[in-house]
CSV table of C-alpha atoms in Angstrom, one decimal:
chain,number,residue,atom,x,y,z
A,124,UNK,CA,-6.1,-16.2,7.4
A,125,UNK,CA,-4.2,-12.9,7.1
A,126,UNK,CA,-6.0,-9.6,7.9
A,127,UNK,CA,-4.6,-6.7,5.7
A,128,UNK,CA,-5.2,-3.2,7.1
A,129,UNK,CA,-5.1,0.2,5.6
A,130,UNK,CA,-1.7,1.9,5.5
A,131,UNK,CA,-3.3,5.3,5.7
A,132,UNK,CA,-6.6,7.2,6.0
A,133,UNK,CA,-8.7,7.8,3.0
A,134,UNK,CA,-11.5,6.5,0.8
A,135,UNK,CA,-11.3,2.9,-0.4
A,136,UNK,CA,-11.6,2.5,-4.1
A,137,UNK,CA,-11.8,-0.6,-6.3
A,138,UNK,CA,-8.5,-1.7,-7.7
A,139,UNK,CA,-9.9,-1.7,-11.3
A,140,UNK,CA,-10.4,2.1,-11.0
A,141,UNK,CA,-6.7,2.8,-10.2
A,142,UNK,CA,-5.3,5.1,-13.0
A,143,UNK,CA,-2.6,2.6,-13.9
A,144,UNK,CA,-3.3,-0.6,-15.9
A,145,UNK,CA,-0.6,-2.6,-14.1
A,146,UNK,CA,-2.6,-2.3,-10.9
A,147,UNK,CA,-6.1,-1.9,-12.4
A,148,UNK,CA,-5.8,-5.2,-14.3
A,149,UNK,CA,-4.3,-6.9,-11.2
A,150,UNK,CA,-1.1,-7.8,-13.1
A,151,UNK,CA,0.8,-7.4,-9.8
A,152,UNK,CA,-1.9,-9.2,-7.8
A,153,UNK,CA,-5.4,-8.6,-6.4
A,154,UNK,CA,-6.2,-6.1,-3.7
A,155,UNK,CA,-7.7,-2.7,-3.3
A,156,UNK,CA,-6.6,1.0,-3.2
A,157,UNK,CA,-6.9,3.9,-0.8
A,158,UNK,CA,-7.3,7.5,-2.0
A,159,UNK,CA,-5.7,9.6,0.7
A,160,UNK,CA,-7.5,12.4,2.5
A,161,UNK,CA,-5.8,15.2,4.3
A,162,UNK,CA,-2.2,16.5,4.1
A,163,UNK,CA,1.1,14.8,4.9
A,164,UNK,CA,0.7,11.3,6.3
A,165,UNK,CA,2.5,8.4,7.7
A,166,UNK,CA,2.1,5.2,5.8
A,167,UNK,CA,2.1,2.2,8.1
A,168,UNK,CA,2.7,-1.5,7.8
A,169,UNK,CA,-0.5,-3.3,6.8
A,170,UNK,CA,0.6,-6.6,8.4
A,171,UNK,CA,3.1,-8.0,10.8
A,172,UNK,CA,6.3,-9.2,9.1
A,173,UNK,CA,9.6,-8.2,7.6
A,174,UNK,CA,10.2,-5.2,5.3
A,175,UNK,CA,11.7,-7.1,2.3
A,176,UNK,CA,11.5,-4.2,-0.1
A,177,UNK,CA,11.6,-0.4,0.6
A,178,UNK,CA,11.8,2.4,-1.9
A,179,UNK,CA,10.8,5.9,-1.1
A,180,UNK,CA,7.4,5.4,-2.9
A,181,UNK,CA,6.6,1.8,-2.2
A,182,UNK,CA,7.3,-1.1,0.3
A,183,UNK,CA,6.6,-4.8,0.7
A,184,UNK,CA,6.0,-6.5,4.0
A,185,UNK,CA,6.2,-10.4,4.1
A,186,UNK,CA,4.4,-12.2,6.9
A,187,UNK,CA,5.9,-15.2,8.8
A,188,UNK,CA,4.0,-17.6,6.5
A,189,UNK,CA,5.6,-16.0,3.4
A,190,UNK,CA,2.7,-13.8,2.1
A,191,UNK,CA,3.7,-10.4,0.8
A,192,UNK,CA,1.7,-7.2,0.8
A,193,UNK,CA,2.8,-4.3,-1.5
A,194,UNK,CA,1.9,-0.7,-0.5
A,195,UNK,CA,2.5,1.6,-3.5
A,196,UNK,CA,2.3,5.3,-2.5
A,197,UNK,CA,0.8,7.0,-5.5
A,198,UNK,CA,0.9,6.2,-9.2
A,199,UNK,CA,4.0,6.8,-11.3
A,200,UNK,CA,5.7,8.2,-8.1
A,201,UNK,CA,8.9,6.4,-8.9
A,202,UNK,CA,9.5,9.3,-11.4
A,203,UNK,CA,9.7,11.7,-8.4
A,204,UNK,CA,13.0,10.2,-7.4
A,205,UNK,CA,12.1,10.1,-3.7
A,206,UNK,CA,11.0,13.7,-3.5
A,207,UNK,CA,8.2,14.1,-1.0
A,208,UNK,CA,8.9,10.7,0.7
A,209,UNK,CA,10.8,10.0,3.9
A,210,UNK,CA,11.4,6.3,4.6
A,211,UNK,CA,11.8,5.8,8.3
A,212,UNK,CA,12.8,2.1,8.4
A,213,UNK,CA,15.3,-0.1,6.5
A,214,UNK,CA,14.9,-3.2,4.4
A,215,UNK,CA,15.1,-6.2,6.6
A,216,UNK,CA,13.5,-4.5,9.6
A,217,UNK,CA,10.8,-6.5,11.5
A,218,UNK,CA,7.5,-4.5,11.6
A,219,UNK,CA,4.2,-4.8,13.4
A,220,UNK,CA,0.9,-3.8,11.8
A,221,UNK,CA,0.7,0.0,12.3
A,222,UNK,CA,4.4,0.7,12.5
A,223,UNK,CA,5.2,3.9,10.5
A,224,UNK,CA,7.3,2.9,7.4
A,225,UNK,CA,7.3,6.1,5.2
A,226,UNK,CA,6.1,9.7,5.7
A,227,UNK,CA,4.9,11.4,2.6
A,228,UNK,CA,2.7,14.2,1.3
A,229,UNK,CA,-0.1,13.1,-1.1
A,230,UNK,CA,-0.7,16.8,-2.0
A,231,UNK,CA,2.8,17.2,-3.2
A,232,UNK,CA,2.4,14.1,-5.3
A,233,UNK,CA,-0.7,15.5,-6.8
A,234,UNK,CA,1.0,18.9,-7.4
A,235,UNK,CA,3.7,17.0,-9.3
A,236,UNK,CA,1.0,15.7,-11.7
A,237,UNK,CA,0.8,12.2,-10.2
A,238,UNK,CA,-2.1,10.4,-8.7
A,239,UNK,CA,-1.9,10.0,-4.9
A,240,UNK,CA,-4.0,6.8,-5.0
A,241,UNK,CA,-2.3,3.9,-3.0
A,242,UNK,CA,-2.8,0.4,-4.2
A,243,UNK,CA,-2.5,-2.3,-1.5
A,244,UNK,CA,-1.7,-5.6,-3.2
A,245,UNK,CA,-1.7,-9.2,-2.1
A,246,UNK,CA,1.4,-10.4,-4.0
A,247,UNK,CA,1.1,-13.8,-5.7
A,248,UNK,CA,-2.4,-14.3,-4.4
A,249,UNK,CA,-5.4,-15.6,-6.3
A,250,UNK,CA,-8.3,-13.1,-6.5
A,251,UNK,CA,-10.7,-15.5,-4.9
A,252,UNK,CA,-8.5,-15.8,-1.8
A,253,UNK,CA,-9.4,-12.3,-0.7
A,254,UNK,CA,-12.6,-11.6,1.1
A,255,UNK,CA,-14.1,-8.4,2.5
A,256,UNK,CA,-13.1,-6.2,-0.4
A,257,UNK,CA,-15.4,-3.2,-0.4
A,258,UNK,CA,-15.1,0.2,-2.1
A,259,UNK,CA,-16.5,3.6,-1.3
A,260,UNK,CA,-16.1,3.6,2.5
A,261,UNK,CA,-13.6,5.7,4.4
A,262,UNK,CA,-10.8,4.1,6.5
A,263,UNK,CA,-8.2,5.3,8.9
A,264,UNK,CA,-4.8,3.7,9.2
A,265,UNK,CA,-5.2,0.3,10.7
A,266,UNK,CA,-8.8,-0.4,9.6
A,267,UNK,CA,-9.3,-3.7,7.8
A,268,UNK,CA,-9.1,-3.6,4.0
A,269,UNK,CA,-9.4,-7.3,3.3
A,270,UNK,CA,-8.7,-10.8,4.6
A,271,UNK,CA,-6.4,-13.1,2.7
A,272,UNK,CA,-7.6,-16.7,3.2
């Protein structure tokens, strides 16, 4: 069992409402999303593990048992070429749940015409292996989003 926590504060929304079909149709994997609240934020690791992928707008942490969790900071944010994002770690770094990985400003993403919604995806998981998925509530960084059985 792997508890996946929120990388930032915001309102939890169902993955199928994310304004990107790749995420909304769970093509990358099942999960949920967080709509950020407030100004500039620090996105934190949702699980303990190793940072196996790090881009200014997205990162993947893989647990000791090989399960990967993708945090994508906004929708179509790759097109911003890193503007508004400040990665604080490096690929290959070990992280603990709650370690700050990237600082970013959801308001700047929105001002650039992109959605600041953050999908949190259980890579290569089966949808029925996730429990506790709920939408509509508010979370702070570190609150449980779901459990990966």
